Amino acid sequence: MADLVIIAYESEAKAEAARQELLKLQKEYLIELGDAVIAVRQEDGSIKLHQLVNTTLAGAASGGLWGGLVGLLFLNPLLGMAIGAGAGALAGKFTDVGINDDFIKQASSALGPNQAALCVLVGKVTADKVVADMAQFGGTVLQTSLSTEQEEKLQAALKGA
């Protein structure tokens, strides 16, 4: 069972630094991330998402490869690559992995202009070590799927920064 944690930061740079720290902790096997998205509220009020994985680019690369292979069968690999890359990019654009994008935008609507939120889907975690390490970034808990007690402990640790 995965838990969702959304933490607001005063800037995109702070949210990105927190995400990089989580990725470092994942390499140390202290946390298992399902997704880590940064949502930034623009000056015009819109929410821009910075995904961990660019599905459009991945789809274009995969589609180009497969299109090129199919194109070899018809003696026109360049045309096959172009068609495959286009189809793959289109499929990747409409693919949503991890946390639902619409949910992130709705949850991040409470942010002020140029503020950012780090939205994390956590599988397994060594809570005491991870929370202590993430406390250096501060932040405010916007929403979680944690128990009330766990959420209060997390907020207290973030405020202690």
PDB file of C-alpha atoms in Angstrom:
ATOM      1  CA  MET A   1       0.000   0.000   0.000  1.00  0.00           C
ATOM      2  CA  ALA A   2       1.449   3.348  -1.061  1.00  0.00           C
ATOM      3  CA  ASP A   3       1.038   6.620   0.815  1.00  0.00           C
ATOM      4  CA  LEU A   4       0.604  10.032  -0.758  1.00  0.00           C
ATOM      5  CA  VAL A   5       2.352  13.071   0.727  1.00  0.00           C
ATOM      6  CA  ILE A   6       2.064  16.612  -0.654  1.00  0.00           C
ATOM      7  CA  ILE A   7       4.343  19.257   0.877  1.00  0.00           C
ATOM      8  CA  ALA A   8       4.290  22.947  -0.080  1.00  0.00           C
ATOM      9  CA  TYR A   9       7.506  24.968  -0.393  1.00  0.00           C
ATOM     10  CA  GLU A  10       8.090  28.669  -0.933  1.00  0.00           C
ATOM     11  CA  SER A  11       9.918  28.129  -4.232  1.00  0.00           C
ATOM     12  CA  GLU A  12      10.395  25.656  -7.047  1.00  0.00           C
ATOM     13  CA  ALA A  13      14.121  25.460  -6.277  1.00  0.00           C
ATOM     14  CA  LYS A  14      13.431  24.307  -2.708  1.00  0.00           C
ATOM     15  CA  ALA A  15      10.941  21.674  -3.922  1.00  0.00           C
ATOM     16  CA  GLU A  16      13.450  20.415  -6.509  1.00  0.00           C
ATOM     17  CA  ALA A  17      16.192  20.208  -3.860  1.00  0.00           C
ATOM     18  CA  ALA A  18      13.838  18.169  -1.658  1.00  0.00           C
ATOM     19  CA  ARG A  19      13.018  15.847  -4.573  1.00  0.00           C
ATOM     20  CA  GLN A  20      16.719  15.336  -5.333  1.00  0.00           C
ATOM     21  CA  GLU A  21      17.287  14.449  -1.677  1.00  0.00           C
ATOM     22  CA  LEU A  22      14.471  11.880  -1.855  1.00  0.00           C
ATOM     23  CA  LEU A  23      16.047  10.367  -4.977  1.00  0.00           C
ATOM     24  CA  LYS A  24      19.370  10.158  -3.117  1.00  0.00           C
ATOM     25  CA  LEU A  25      17.635   8.444  -0.189  1.00  0.00           C
ATOM     26  CA  GLN A  26      16.043   6.006  -2.628  1.00  0.00           C
ATOM     27  CA  LYS A  27      19.502   5.013  -3.866  1.00  0.00           C
ATOM     28  CA  GLU A  28      20.383   4.305  -0.225  1.00  0.00           C
ATOM     29  CA  TYR A  29      17.272   2.046   0.028  1.00  0.00           C
ATOM     30  CA  LEU A  30      15.702   4.186   2.755  1.00  0.00           C
ATOM     31  CA  ILE A  31      12.600   5.012   0.723  1.00  0.00           C
ATOM     32  CA  GLU A  32      10.749   3.498  -2.236  1.00  0.00           C
ATOM     33  CA  LEU A  33       9.203   6.145  -4.494  1.00  0.00           C
ATOM     34  CA  GLY A  34       6.304   5.408  -6.808  1.00  0.00           C
ATOM     35  CA  ASP A  35       6.281   8.963  -8.167  1.00  0.00           C
ATOM     36  CA  ALA A  36       7.678  12.381  -7.277  1.00  0.00           C
ATOM     37  CA  VAL A  37       6.087  15.354  -9.074  1.00  0.00           C
ATOM     38  CA  ILE A  38       6.684  19.063  -8.522  1.00  0.00           C
ATOM     39  CA  ALA A  39       3.678  21.317  -9.072  1.00  0.00           C
ATOM     40  CA  VAL A  40       4.401  25.030  -9.505  1.00  0.00           C
ATOM     41  CA  ARG A  41       1.736  27.717  -9.435  1.00  0.00           C
ATOM     42  CA  GLN A  42       2.524  30.251 -12.167  1.00  0.00           C
ATOM     43  CA  GLU A  43       1.908  34.013 -11.927  1.00  0.00           C
ATOM     44  CA  ASP A  44      -1.231  33.621 -14.074  1.00  0.00           C
ATOM     45  CA  GLY A  45      -2.655  31.061 -11.618  1.00  0.00           C
ATOM     46  CA  SER A  46      -2.073  27.978 -13.772  1.00  0.00           C
ATOM     47  CA  ILE A  47      -0.330  24.900 -12.353  1.00  0.00           C
ATOM     48  CA  LYS A  48       2.723  23.523 -14.180  1.00  0.00           C
ATOM     49  CA  LEU A  49       3.835  19.968 -13.422  1.00  0.00           C
ATOM     50  CA  HIS A  50       7.431  18.770 -13.513  1.00  0.00           C
ATOM     51  CA  GLN A  51       7.195  14.994 -13.795  1.00  0.00           C
ATOM     52  CA  LEU A  52       9.947  12.608 -12.820  1.00  0.00           C
ATOM     53  CA  VAL A  53       9.643  10.834 -16.199  1.00  0.00           C
ATOM     54  CA  ASN A  54       8.859  12.584 -19.497  1.00  0.00           C
ATOM     55  CA  THR A  55       6.388  10.133 -21.051  1.00  0.00           C
ATOM     56  CA  THR A  56       6.194  12.085 -24.322  1.00  0.00           C
ATOM     57  CA  LEU A  57       9.940  11.788 -24.903  1.00  0.00           C
ATOM     58  CA  ALA A  58      10.007   8.137 -23.864  1.00  0.00           C
ATOM     59  CA  GLY A  59       7.083   7.379 -26.194  1.00  0.00           C
ATOM     60  CA  ALA A  60       8.764   9.159 -29.105  1.00  0.00           C
ATOM     61  CA  ALA A  61      12.017   7.243 -28.591  1.00  0.00           C
ATOM     62  CA  SER A  62      10.291   3.894 -28.291  1.00  0.00           C
ATOM     63  CA  GLY A  63       7.978   4.612 -31.238  1.00  0.00           C
ATOM     64  CA  GLY A  64      10.892   5.720 -33.393  1.00  0.00           C
ATOM     65  CA  LEU A  65      12.787   2.523 -32.662  1.00  0.00           C
ATOM     66  CA  TRP A  66       9.848   0.244 -33.401  1.00  0.00           C
ATOM     67  CA  GLY A  67       8.810   2.324 -36.404  1.00  0.00           C
ATOM     68  CA  GLY A  68      12.310   2.030 -37.821  1.00  0.00           C
ATOM     69  CA  LEU A  69      12.264  -1.744 -37.423  1.00  0.00           C
ATOM     70  CA  VAL A  70       8.862  -2.033 -39.103  1.00  0.00           C
ATOM     71  CA  GLY A  71      10.076   0.386 -41.800  1.00  0.00           C
ATOM     72  CA  LEU A  72      12.959  -1.975 -42.553  1.00  0.00           C
ATOM     73  CA  LEU A  73      10.392  -4.583 -43.581  1.00  0.00           C
ATOM     74  CA  PHE A  74       8.972  -2.171 -46.155  1.00  0.00           C
ATOM     75  CA  LEU A  75      12.411  -0.848 -47.211  1.00  0.00           C
ATOM     76  CA  ASN A  76      11.749   2.628 -45.823  1.00  0.00           C
ATOM     77  CA  PRO A  77      13.138   2.809 -42.277  1.00  0.00           C
ATOM     78  CA  LEU A  78      13.231   6.642 -42.131  1.00  0.00           C
ATOM     79  CA  LEU A  79       9.545   6.972 -42.868  1.00  0.00           C
ATOM     80  CA  GLY A  80       8.827   4.200 -40.362  1.00  0.00           C
ATOM     81  CA  MET A  81      10.901   5.980 -37.704  1.00  0.00           C
ATOM     82  CA  ALA A  82       9.110   9.283 -38.321  1.00  0.00           C
ATOM     83  CA  ILE A  83       5.646   7.745 -38.143  1.00  0.00           C
ATOM     84  CA  GLY A  84       6.592   5.620 -35.115  1.00  0.00           C
ATOM     85  CA  ALA A  85       8.111   8.581 -33.254  1.00  0.00           C
ATOM     86  CA  GLY A  86       5.041  10.705 -33.895  1.00  0.00           C
ATOM     87  CA  ALA A  87       2.666   7.977 -32.782  1.00  0.00           C
ATOM     88  CA  GLY A  88       4.801   7.208 -29.724  1.00  0.00           C
ATOM     89  CA  ALA A  89       5.002  10.869 -28.702  1.00  0.00           C
ATOM     90  CA  LEU A  90       1.236  11.208 -29.026  1.00  0.00           C
ATOM     91  CA  ALA A  91       0.659   8.073 -26.955  1.00  0.00           C
ATOM     92  CA  GLY A  92       3.195   9.249 -24.350  1.00  0.00           C
ATOM     93  CA  LYS A  93       1.542  12.657 -24.047  1.00  0.00           C
ATOM     94  CA  PHE A  94      -1.744  11.065 -23.015  1.00  0.00           C
ATOM     95  CA  THR A  95      -0.151   8.507 -20.680  1.00  0.00           C
ATOM     96  CA  ASP A  96      -0.364   9.256 -16.969  1.00  0.00           C
ATOM     97  CA  VAL A  97       1.754   7.163 -14.635  1.00  0.00           C
ATOM     98  CA  GLY A  98       1.979   7.508 -10.879  1.00  0.00           C
ATOM     99  CA  ILE A  99      -0.109  10.220  -9.239  1.00  0.00           C
ATOM    100  CA  ASN A 100      -3.059  11.458 -11.299  1.00  0.00           C
ATOM    101  CA  ASP A 101      -2.193  14.839 -12.873  1.00  0.00           C
ATOM    102  CA  ASP A 102      -5.679  16.281 -12.349  1.00  0.00           C
ATOM    103  CA  PHE A 103      -5.524  15.360  -8.668  1.00  0.00           C
ATOM    104  CA  ILE A 104      -2.134  17.080  -8.292  1.00  0.00           C
ATOM    105  CA  LYS A 105      -3.437  20.255  -9.947  1.00  0.00           C
ATOM    106  CA  GLN A 106      -6.523  20.305  -7.724  1.00  0.00           C
ATOM    107  CA  ALA A 107      -4.485  19.701  -4.546  1.00  0.00           C
ATOM    108  CA  SER A 108      -1.944  22.381  -5.546  1.00  0.00           C
ATOM    109  CA  SER A 109      -4.582  25.048  -6.124  1.00  0.00           C
ATOM    110  CA  ALA A 110      -4.017  26.274  -2.550  1.00  0.00           C
ATOM    111  CA  LEU A 111      -0.488  27.417  -3.445  1.00  0.00           C
ATOM    112  CA  GLY A 112       0.364  31.084  -3.844  1.00  0.00           C
ATOM    113  CA  PRO A 113       2.056  32.510  -6.953  1.00  0.00           C
ATOM    114  CA  ASN A 114       5.516  30.985  -7.603  1.00  0.00           C
ATOM    115  CA  GLN A 115       5.100  28.519  -4.751  1.00  0.00           C
ATOM    116  CA  ALA A 116       5.686  24.829  -5.382  1.00  0.00           C
ATOM    117  CA  ALA A 117       4.482  21.533  -3.977  1.00  0.00           C
ATOM    118  CA  LEU A 118       6.311  18.236  -3.933  1.00  0.00           C
ATOM    119  CA  CYS A 119       3.839  15.397  -4.477  1.00  0.00           C
ATOM    120  CA  VAL A 120       5.295  12.020  -3.528  1.00  0.00           C
ATOM    121  CA  LEU A 121       3.878   8.511  -3.727  1.00  0.00           C
ATOM    122  CA  VAL A 122       5.763   6.460  -1.138  1.00  0.00           C
ATOM    123  CA  GLY A 123       5.864   2.675  -1.076  1.00  0.00           C
ATOM    124  CA  LYS A 124       8.170   1.638   1.750  1.00  0.00           C
ATOM    125  CA  VAL A 125      10.057   4.029   3.994  1.00  0.00           C
ATOM    126  CA  THR A 126      12.396   4.046   6.959  1.00  0.00           C
ATOM    127  CA  ALA A 127      10.432   6.923   8.436  1.00  0.00           C
ATOM    128  CA  ASP A 128      12.728   8.091  11.240  1.00  0.00           C
ATOM    129  CA  LYS A 129      15.765   8.497   8.959  1.00  0.00           C
ATOM    130  CA  VAL A 130      13.907   9.981   5.988  1.00  0.00           C
ATOM    131  CA  VAL A 131      11.849  12.502   7.980  1.00  0.00           C
ATOM    132  CA  ALA A 132      14.928  13.646   9.901  1.00  0.00           C
ATOM    133  CA  ASP A 133      16.817  14.148   6.628  1.00  0.00           C
ATOM    134  CA  MET A 134      13.930  15.935   4.869  1.00  0.00           C
ATOM    135  CA  ALA A 135      13.319  18.294   7.814  1.00  0.00           C
ATOM    136  CA  GLN A 136      16.166  20.515   6.554  1.00  0.00           C
ATOM    137  CA  PHE A 137      13.919  21.713   3.717  1.00  0.00           C
ATOM    138  CA  GLY A 138      11.010  22.766   5.927  1.00  0.00           C
ATOM    139  CA  GLY A 139       7.680  23.064   4.154  1.00  0.00           C
ATOM    140  CA  THR A 140       4.020  22.712   5.009  1.00  0.00           C
ATOM    141  CA  VAL A 141       2.014  19.520   4.676  1.00  0.00           C
ATOM    142  CA  LEU A 142      -0.865  20.183   2.268  1.00  0.00           C
ATOM    143  CA  GLN A 143      -2.353  16.704   2.060  1.00  0.00           C
ATOM    144  CA  THR A 144      -1.466  13.128   2.955  1.00  0.00           C
ATOM    145  CA  SER A 145      -2.970   9.691   3.118  1.00  0.00           C
ATOM    146  CA  LEU A 146      -1.116   9.080   6.385  1.00  0.00           C
ATOM    147  CA  SER A 147      -2.839   8.608   9.714  1.00  0.00           C
ATOM    148  CA  THR A 148      -3.537  11.773  11.722  1.00  0.00           C
ATOM    149  CA  GLU A 149      -0.770  10.890  14.175  1.00  0.00           C
ATOM    150  CA  GLN A 150       1.800  10.300  11.419  1.00  0.00           C
ATOM    151  CA  GLU A 151       0.782  13.523   9.660  1.00  0.00           C
ATOM    152  CA  GLU A 152       1.208  15.525  12.876  1.00  0.00           C
ATOM    153  CA  LYS A 153       4.673  14.041  13.439  1.00  0.00           C
ATOM    154  CA  LEU A 154       5.663  14.895   9.861  1.00  0.00           C
ATOM    155  CA  GLN A 155       4.406  18.474  10.162  1.00  0.00           C
ATOM    156  CA  ALA A 156       6.182  18.914  13.516  1.00  0.00           C
ATOM    157  CA  ALA A 157       9.461  17.666  12.001  1.00  0.00           C
ATOM    158  CA  LEU A 158       9.133  20.033   9.022  1.00  0.00           C
ATOM    159  CA  LYS A 159       8.354  23.011  11.268  1.00  0.00           C
ATOM    160  CA  GLY A 160      11.407  22.228  13.381  1.00  0.00           C
ATOM    161  CA  ALA A 161      13.676  23.047  10.403  1.00  0.00           C
TER     162      ALA A 161
END
